[in-house]
Amino acid sequence: MKKLKRSQRLVDMTQFLLEKPHDLLPLSTFAERYGAAKSSISEDLAIIKEVFEGEGMGELQTHAGAAGGVKFIPRMPMEMALSFIQGLCSELEHSDRILPGGYLYMSDLLGQPSLMEQAGKIIATAFHDVPIDTVMTVETKGIPLAYATAAQLGLPVVLVRRDHKVTEGSAVSINYVSGSHKSIHTMSLSRRALKEKSRVLIVDDFMKAGGTVGGMVDLLGEFNAEVAGVGVLVESDAVESEERLLHDYVSLIRLGEVDSKERRISAYPGNFFSV
Amino acid sequence: MKKLKRSQRLVDMTQFLLEKPHDLLPLSTFAERYGAAKSSISEDLAIIKEVFEGEGMGELQTHAGAAGGVKFIPRMPMEMALSFIQGLCSELEHSDRILPGGYLYMSDLLGQPSLMEQAGKIIATAFHDVPIDTVMTVETKGIPLAYATAAQLGLPVVLVRRDHKVTEGSAVSINYVSGSHKSIHTMSLSRRALKEKSRVLIVDDFMKAGGTVGGMVDLLGEFNAEVAGVGVLVESDAVESEERLLHDYVSLIRLGEVDSKERRISAYPGNFFSV
């Protein structure tokens, strides 16, 4: 790379850091990339740190020593997260989203990469200091949120299938009861997808009684893996508390009962905001 | 936002532009954000433009006039794309990826958000000057790549389901023949997912004879929508050319026959690199 001025280095370094969240990048990487002294690189990083941290958009950690370097931990400021989620809540409250059976049409929102990226950043913020090896979700609608979260945490995604596919090799299957309908489903995960003892963050788009997430928790048991946390975009209130199968989770949005007759929906910020 | 120095503005603006690819951002947005004169903002943008374009990581377009502004079009330099894809090819050639029936295990690679982001950037590069309204994929394994591509193009994703779900509302279903096995499958898309006349980029992780992609093309016909292009991560060579149902597509990787007996796989850069 040709020699850059400080102003140019700042542009390039910002881009470089944003692309590699949670990666420990040695100062020598930058020094070599720009043919600059480590002391200049340190000054550049101090400027970037000031901007990132001043805006609350993340932390720039500097680790000293031979194995040291710099690490960017993305975060979304609480105020920005709340205003983003309030916007999503108003979107969800449009009455034309109500489908037969009291379901809610959300696919248009889940189909916007930028919304998923923001939501993923909030879930990553909620779990930024928890040790996690992998993000897990079950097909289909939670996939974009799981990837957005994993990208911010610098982690891989493990995808649970509804049935066993030829492209997954040998797999472990379990049955689980979906809480609100008491119906029995199957989910399966490729044996080679997950190492024993992995610490796993479960992410999904929607949770009612928690049966599907509970299925993923059971599946983790089969792999001797651990639940590091559960994050969902929307939790539904429309469940008696004794029916709820899962109590420890982070939700970004809480959905009140969908009134199909009056065509009314209410959505509020989830439990992430009530601490 | 408090007043920033040029060096700080550069960090913030870089971050801002990278988050909003293909969005036309008026200069006044930046002028207000930083309480700076438009002339200073223009100078900042010239520095950013020089770095972005010098490294081939994208174009910074400036549109003059009242409705003008600046637009970041991400791109991956050909050399970087090729070296990334060559790395993926070597990964794919490990013999322990061979599954019964000659299938190839790729879920670990598809599960890495950073790999999907790079691959999505290459597909976005291939189609950067084609007018597109929406990216489309069918569940399940192509979803991360479709989102990564759409994010780079600043577009939404429309997700075709294998069967009709209660959370999608009324839907259009079609049957299609999967080319290599001549078996009949169904796919369906929510009526409200796609506007008439939309120009759609179809993205998938894997293509053999092209039956699945062909199904999506048929589905687009039902919506009076148009195919703007087809991009796949991996195309398989293991198909007679007269069996191939689709001829106009961009592939990043071309997979030779998987030899289950000798446990040999060969993978090469796809047709994107052969122009």
XYZ file of C-alpha atoms in Angstrom:
550
model
C 0.000 0.000 0.000
C 1.356 3.416 -0.864
C 2.296 5.774 1.902
C -0.726 7.641 3.293
C -1.025 10.922 5.154
C -2.603 10.931 8.613
C -5.972 12.067 7.283
C -5.956 9.237 4.757
C -4.786 6.693 7.323
C -7.691 7.643 9.584
C -10.186 6.867 6.821
C -8.557 3.548 6.040
C -8.091 2.493 9.684
C -11.688 3.318 10.560
C -12.863 1.127 7.713
C -10.439 -1.637 8.711
C -11.527 -1.646 12.363
C -15.249 -1.581 11.559
C -14.825 -4.654 9.353
C -13.175 -6.707 12.094
C -15.094 -6.299 15.356
C -13.755 -8.233 18.366
C -10.545 -9.110 16.456
C -7.296 -8.316 18.245
C -5.287 -6.383 15.659
C -1.563 -5.934 16.450
C -0.231 -2.397 16.025
C 2.365 -3.864 13.666
C -0.433 -4.743 11.206
C -1.151 -1.050 10.821
C 2.496 0.023 10.974
C 3.297 -2.316 8.074
C 0.132 -1.493 6.153
C 0.989 2.200 6.145
C 4.768 2.156 6.447
C 4.352 4.356 9.525
C 5.950 4.342 12.981
C 4.008 2.622 15.757
C 3.935 5.921 17.640
C 2.053 7.573 14.740
C -0.328 4.612 14.627
C -0.966 5.017 18.357
C -1.831 8.670 17.840
C -4.209 7.732 15.000
C -5.890 5.153 17.211
C -6.293 7.717 19.992
C -8.245 9.953 17.598
C -10.448 7.066 16.446
C -10.999 5.969 20.049
C -12.107 9.448 21.023
C -14.695 9.593 18.225
C -16.010 6.038 18.703
C -16.264 6.300 22.459
C -17.457 9.894 22.430
C -20.447 8.833 20.358
C -20.979 5.651 22.338
C -20.705 3.583 19.193
C -18.249 1.196 20.734
C -15.093 0.698 22.684
C -11.567 0.695 21.301
C -9.576 -1.471 23.678
C -5.805 -1.267 23.654
C -3.929 -4.293 24.948
C -0.280 -3.680 25.772
C 2.635 -6.085 25.404
C 4.057 -8.359 22.722
C 0.743 -10.120 22.096
C -1.043 -6.800 22.340
C -2.949 -4.693 19.893
C -6.246 -2.990 19.471
C -9.755 -4.407 19.503
C -13.007 -2.751 18.479
C -16.080 -3.740 20.496
C -19.137 -2.264 18.738
C -21.936 -1.003 20.913
C -25.089 1.013 20.384
C -25.778 3.873 22.789
C -28.921 3.191 24.863
C -30.637 6.368 23.669
C -30.097 5.474 20.007
C -31.218 1.875 20.622
C -34.422 3.033 22.306
C -35.298 5.475 19.565
C -34.645 2.816 16.910
C -36.866 0.300 18.731
C -39.621 2.861 19.275
C -39.625 3.416 15.522
C -39.938 -0.318 14.914
C -42.790 -0.509 17.452
C -44.795 2.119 15.562
C -44.174 0.184 12.353
C -45.496 -2.990 13.983
C -48.652 -1.269 15.220
C -50.056 -0.727 11.700
C -53.349 -2.611 11.649
C -52.784 -3.981 8.124
C -50.116 -6.259 9.587
C -52.767 -8.423 11.255
C -53.085 -11.822 9.570
C -55.772 -14.503 10.040
C -55.292 -16.270 13.368
C -53.912 -13.148 15.045
C -50.473 -13.512 13.465
C -48.487 -10.435 12.575
C -46.821 -9.800 9.211
C -43.210 -8.808 9.894
C -41.397 -10.186 6.836
C -40.981 -6.753 5.246
C -39.096 -5.538 8.328
C -37.051 -8.728 8.665
C -36.206 -8.293 4.979
C -34.354 -5.016 5.513
C -30.662 -5.692 6.117
C -30.125 -2.272 7.711
C -32.870 -2.866 10.316
C -31.483 -6.308 11.088
C -28.002 -4.806 11.425
C -29.243 -2.263 13.967
C -31.216 -4.880 15.920
C -28.221 -7.227 15.852
C -26.046 -4.436 17.198
C -28.417 -4.002 20.146
C -28.385 -7.726 20.967
C -24.593 -7.705 20.640
C -24.540 -4.730 23.035
C -26.645 -6.681 25.538
C -24.162 -9.578 25.508
C -20.896 -7.743 24.783
C -19.213 -8.832 28.017
C -20.481 -12.435 28.091
C -18.029 -15.114 26.875
C -19.623 -16.661 23.766
C -18.240 -19.044 21.134
C -21.130 -19.269 18.712
C -24.510 -17.764 17.853
C -27.306 -20.264 17.185
C -30.681 -19.922 15.517
C -33.282 -22.187 13.920
C -34.485 -21.695 10.373
C -35.949 -19.499 8.929
C -36.950 -16.034 9.994
C -34.383 -15.578 12.770
C -31.435 -16.125 10.428
C -30.808 -12.492 9.385
C -30.884 -11.301 13.009
C -28.587 -14.127 14.119
C -26.044 -13.221 11.420
C -26.262 -9.520 12.207
C -25.633 -10.243 15.888
C -22.792 -12.665 15.155
C -21.152 -10.198 12.777
C -21.027 -7.567 15.531
C -19.609 -10.091 17.999
C -17.103 -11.511 15.483
C -18.580 -15.017 15.905
C -19.833 -17.833 13.651
C -23.477 -18.895 13.335
C -24.777 -22.416 13.798
C -28.044 -23.110 12.024
C -30.566 -25.599 13.380
C -32.739 -27.204 10.690
C -36.393 -28.178 10.928
C -35.531 -31.545 9.420
C -32.411 -33.473 8.564
C -30.812 -32.465 5.246
C -28.427 -34.474 3.067
C -26.031 -31.531 2.987
C -25.496 -31.556 6.755
C -23.977 -35.020 7.285
C -24.885 -36.958 10.419
C -27.080 -34.962 12.745
C -28.667 -35.008 16.179
C -32.447 -34.620 16.151
C -34.787 -33.819 19.017
C -38.514 -33.388 19.423
C -39.914 -30.397 21.233
C -43.318 -29.133 22.233
C -44.312 -25.748 20.921
C -45.712 -24.117 24.042
C -48.741 -22.226 22.836
C -50.154 -24.980 20.597
C -48.783 -28.012 22.448
C -47.877 -29.507 19.073
C -44.763 -31.642 18.598
C -42.008 -30.598 16.188
C -38.550 -31.816 15.275
C -35.310 -29.904 14.953
C -31.875 -31.200 14.049
C -28.288 -30.036 14.066
C -25.322 -31.418 12.161
C -22.911 -33.258 14.477
C -19.972 -31.332 13.130
C -21.605 -27.935 13.542
C -20.825 -27.521 17.222
C -17.842 -28.359 19.450
C -18.467 -29.825 22.919
C -18.538 -27.280 25.744
C -19.256 -24.397 23.353
C -20.888 -21.369 24.929
C -23.839 -20.479 22.720
C -25.976 -17.373 22.321
C -29.443 -18.311 21.017
C -31.053 -15.674 18.770
C -34.530 -15.723 17.238
C -36.974 -13.292 15.671
C -40.049 -14.152 17.735
C -40.866 -15.884 20.999
C -44.222 -16.692 22.533
C -44.168 -19.378 25.227
C -40.558 -20.177 24.394
C -41.024 -23.722 23.017
C -38.750 -23.245 20.015
C -35.997 -21.616 22.047
C -36.494 -24.385 24.632
C -35.923 -26.920 21.849
C -32.614 -25.244 21.047
C -31.651 -25.361 24.718
C -32.382 -29.133 24.769
C -30.363 -29.587 21.593
C -27.411 -27.802 23.218
C -27.648 -30.342 26.040
C -27.163 -33.138 23.492
C -23.919 -31.466 22.419
C -22.744 -30.836 25.993
C -22.820 -27.186 25.078
C -23.886 -24.308 27.287
C -26.462 -21.550 26.881
C -24.612 -18.242 27.180
C -27.820 -16.251 26.658
C -31.031 -15.853 24.689
C -31.897 -12.784 22.627
C -35.123 -12.285 20.664
C -36.358 -9.408 18.549
C -40.025 -9.698 19.565
C -41.577 -11.445 22.542
C -45.309 -11.893 22.675
C -47.217 -11.020 25.796
C -50.129 -13.186 24.713
C -49.214 -16.073 26.975
C -50.125 -16.857 30.584
C -47.055 -16.544 32.762
C -47.354 -20.156 33.981
C -47.251 -21.256 30.338
C -43.972 -19.478 29.705
C -41.272 -22.108 29.380
C -38.353 -19.723 29.475
C -37.676 -16.827 31.817
C -34.126 -15.718 31.239
C -33.882 -13.875 27.934
C -33.386 -10.427 26.423
C -36.150 -9.033 24.198
C -36.005 -5.847 22.152
C -39.762 -5.550 21.575
C -42.725 -6.718 23.628
C -45.924 -7.301 21.701
C -49.288 -6.951 23.457
C -52.214 -9.144 22.442
C -53.127 -8.777 18.778
C -56.825 -7.851 18.696
C -58.011 -9.244 15.337
C -61.566 -8.023 15.896
C -60.763 -4.401 16.719
C -57.682 -4.629 14.507
C -55.439 -3.217 17.196
C -51.855 -4.100 18.021
C -49.656 -2.652 20.703
C -45.887 -2.945 20.747
C -43.494 -1.675 23.443
C -39.750 -1.703 23.991
C -38.751 -5.113 25.411
C -37.093 -6.115 28.662
C -33.645 -4.990 27.450
C -34.810 -1.445 28.133
C -36.466 -2.069 31.498
C -33.349 -2.677 33.573
C -23.179 16.425 18.143
C -20.299 18.448 19.512
C -18.001 20.214 17.112
C -15.328 17.917 15.697
C -11.920 18.590 14.215
C -11.213 17.471 10.646
C -9.402 14.327 11.801
C -12.372 13.396 13.971
C -14.871 14.236 11.238
C -13.041 11.915 8.851
C -13.442 9.003 11.264
C -17.108 9.709 11.802
C -17.905 10.341 8.138
C -16.157 7.169 7.023
C -18.234 5.188 9.494
C -21.409 7.000 8.396
C -20.822 6.364 4.681
C -19.933 2.689 5.154
C -23.191 2.131 7.023
C -25.322 3.571 4.223
C -24.167 2.193 0.875
C -26.075 3.394 -2.205
C -27.883 6.062 -0.144
C -27.748 9.571 -1.531
C -26.612 11.690 1.431
C -27.021 15.463 1.038
C -23.978 17.533 1.993
C -26.230 19.417 4.394
C -26.631 16.230 6.471
C -22.923 16.351 7.205
C -22.763 20.141 7.507
C -25.483 20.022 10.188
C -24.079 16.937 11.892
C -20.725 18.615 12.403
C -21.673 22.296 12.443
C -19.172 22.785 9.632
C -19.251 24.713 6.350
C -20.191 22.786 3.217
C -16.808 23.676 1.742
C -15.026 21.906 4.617
C -17.302 18.906 4.183
C -16.424 18.819 0.477
C -12.739 18.777 1.333
C -13.313 15.936 3.820
C -15.191 13.969 1.191
C -12.363 14.487 -1.309
C -9.952 12.849 1.148
C -12.304 9.928 1.751
C -12.899 9.553 -1.981
C -9.173 9.419 -2.648
C -8.662 6.618 -0.104
C -11.728 4.570 -1.094
C -11.069 4.810 -4.806
C -7.303 4.497 -4.471
C -7.780 1.123 -2.817
C -10.555 0.092 -5.190
C -12.914 -0.505 -2.270
C -15.677 1.507 -3.860
C -16.723 4.660 -5.556
C -17.713 7.900 -3.873
C -20.082 9.591 -6.301
C -20.812 13.292 -5.921
C -24.073 14.539 -7.390
C -24.293 18.299 -7.788
C -27.353 20.524 -7.439
C -30.163 21.043 -4.954
C -31.104 17.350 -4.846
C -27.429 16.428 -4.841
C -25.165 14.818 -2.339
C -22.745 11.971 -2.009
C -23.245 8.257 -2.540
C -20.957 5.397 -1.606
C -20.965 2.426 -3.999
C -18.966 -0.379 -2.370
C -16.860 -2.565 -4.606
C -14.219 -5.213 -4.118
C -11.047 -4.934 -6.215
C -10.746 -7.882 -8.643
C -7.388 -8.952 -7.233
C -8.705 -9.066 -3.673
C -11.858 -10.907 -4.803
C -9.831 -13.539 -6.625
C -7.503 -14.145 -3.712
C -10.467 -14.438 -1.326
C -12.206 -16.932 -3.632
C -9.013 -18.951 -4.131
C -8.823 -19.272 -0.347
C -12.428 -20.501 -0.223
C -11.694 -23.002 -3.024
C -8.841 -24.561 -1.019
C -11.157 -24.784 1.976
C -13.757 -26.591 -0.144
C -11.219 -29.098 -1.449
C -10.690 -30.759 1.962
C -11.734 -34.368 1.497
C -13.511 -34.567 4.859
C -16.214 -32.329 3.385
C -17.516 -35.197 1.234
C -20.871 -36.474 2.475
C -22.771 -39.628 1.456
C -24.284 -39.199 -2.020
C -21.454 -36.938 -3.170
C -22.771 -33.879 -1.325
C -20.368 -31.368 0.085
C -20.455 -30.010 3.645
C -20.304 -26.201 3.434
C -22.349 -25.124 6.460
C -19.290 -24.128 8.473
C -18.276 -21.674 5.742
C -21.819 -20.383 5.219
C -21.945 -19.893 8.993
C -19.172 -17.289 9.016
C -20.658 -13.805 8.677
C -17.327 -12.311 7.571
C -17.003 -14.801 4.671
C -20.593 -14.144 3.622
C -19.941 -10.410 3.798
C -16.953 -10.721 1.456
C -18.820 -13.004 -0.955
C -21.823 -10.653 -0.873
C -19.525 -7.753 -1.672
C -18.262 -9.588 -4.762
C -21.785 -10.321 -6.017
C -22.711 -6.689 -5.351
C -19.636 -5.677 -7.348
C -20.771 -7.878 -10.246
C -24.171 -6.145 -10.326
C -23.250 -2.657 -9.098
C -24.416 -0.893 -12.274
C -27.573 -2.923 -12.894
C -30.865 -1.316 -11.779
C -32.261 -3.569 -9.030
C -35.153 -3.081 -6.589
C -34.891 -6.227 -4.480
C -32.715 -9.236 -3.778
C -34.523 -12.590 -3.668
C -33.527 -15.968 -2.279
C -35.247 -19.180 -1.208
C -34.807 -20.637 2.251
C -32.471 -21.727 3.785
C -28.778 -21.788 3.066
C -28.681 -18.883 0.608
C -30.153 -16.423 3.117
C -26.894 -15.111 4.649
C -25.385 -14.485 1.202
C -28.554 -12.784 -0.033
C -28.547 -10.433 2.982
C -24.844 -9.703 2.629
C -25.353 -8.837 -1.040
C -28.436 -6.734 -0.342
C -26.673 -4.849 2.454
C -23.909 -3.802 0.040
C -26.462 -2.730 -2.562
C -28.661 -0.925 -0.002
C -31.656 -3.108 -0.966
C -34.286 -5.218 0.817
C -34.475 -9.024 0.664
C -37.521 -11.030 -0.327
C -37.556 -14.552 1.047
C -39.244 -17.405 -0.814
C -40.514 -20.184 1.451
C -40.566 -23.910 0.750
C -44.156 -24.020 1.916
C -46.843 -21.554 2.831
C -46.550 -20.179 6.389
C -49.275 -18.582 8.528
C -47.008 -15.606 9.173
C -46.812 -14.645 5.491
C -50.464 -13.910 4.701
C -51.855 -14.851 1.302
C -49.180 -16.230 -0.975
C -48.522 -17.374 -4.521
C -47.257 -20.942 -4.795
C -45.662 -22.688 -7.747
C -44.285 -26.150 -8.450
C -40.898 -26.589 -10.010
C -38.761 -29.493 -11.152
C -35.384 -29.815 -9.542
C -33.183 -30.460 -12.578
C -30.730 -33.074 -11.385
C -33.264 -35.335 -9.642
C -36.334 -34.487 -11.713
C -38.343 -34.347 -8.504
C -41.168 -31.884 -7.997
C -41.061 -29.261 -5.232
C -43.147 -26.301 -4.165
C -42.112 -22.760 -3.327
C -44.274 -19.856 -2.269
C -44.010 -16.119 -1.814
C -46.221 -13.786 0.182
C -48.364 -11.615 -2.095
C -47.331 -8.490 -0.260
C -43.622 -9.243 -0.432
C -43.063 -7.967 -3.948
C -44.399 -5.017 -5.968
C -45.350 -5.535 -9.637
C -42.595 -4.708 -12.133
C -39.872 -5.024 -9.503
C -36.399 -5.731 -10.859
C -35.046 -8.627 -8.836
C -31.559 -10.036 -8.274
C -31.760 -13.759 -7.422
C -29.038 -14.970 -5.031
C -28.384 -18.521 -3.844
C -25.600 -20.504 -2.231
C -25.501 -23.438 -4.653
C -26.672 -24.235 -8.165
C -26.507 -27.488 -10.080
C -28.873 -27.735 -13.050
C -30.577 -24.526 -11.962
C -34.022 -25.942 -11.094
C -34.371 -23.987 -7.867
C -33.276 -20.720 -9.425
C -35.600 -21.517 -12.346
C -38.449 -21.877 -9.854
C -37.703 -18.388 -8.543
C -37.692 -17.057 -12.111
C -41.153 -18.617 -12.664
C -42.369 -17.143 -9.397
C -41.202 -13.690 -10.525
C -43.352 -14.150 -13.634
C -46.404 -14.633 -11.396
C -45.666 -11.229 -9.836
C -45.003 -9.548 -13.189
C -41.544 -8.897 -11.863
C -38.307 -9.021 -13.815
C -35.060 -10.918 -13.321
C -32.279 -8.360 -13.057
C -29.635 -11.048 -12.606
C -28.664 -14.292 -10.898
C -25.677 -14.678 -8.578
C -24.600 -17.901 -6.878
C -21.728 -18.691 -4.551
C -21.039 -22.169 -5.930
C -22.068 -23.720 -9.229
C -21.596 -27.419 -9.748
C -20.000 -28.704 -12.933
C -21.509 -32.135 -12.379
C -24.297 -31.629 -14.856
C -24.511 -32.249 -18.599
C -24.752 -28.948 -20.429
C -28.054 -29.930 -22.091
C -29.469 -30.537 -18.598
C -28.595 -27.043 -17.471
C -31.812 -25.064 -17.218
C -30.202 -21.676 -16.770
C -27.343 -20.098 -18.670
C -27.175 -16.480 -17.646
C -25.753 -16.195 -14.128
C -22.696 -15.126 -12.183
C -20.898 -17.741 -10.087
C -18.042 -17.109 -7.667
C -16.906 -20.732 -7.412
C -17.121 -23.623 -9.855
C -17.109 -27.087 -8.323
C -15.804 -30.041 -10.333
C -17.307 -33.500 -9.860
C -17.053 -34.723 -6.272
C -15.304 -38.087 -6.437
C -16.655 -39.961 -3.395
C -14.580 -43.058 -4.129
C -11.202 -41.363 -4.446
C -12.358 -38.697 -1.986
C -11.296 -35.873 -4.265
C -12.935 -32.521 -4.852
C -11.811 -29.745 -7.130
C -12.981 -26.169 -6.857
C -12.087 -23.252 -9.142
C -12.963 -19.569 -9.353
C -16.360 -19.223 -11.053
C -17.430 -17.457 -14.231
C -17.275 -14.004 -12.582
C -13.506 -14.235 -12.953
C -13.395 -15.616 -16.487
C -14.519 -12.488 -18.327
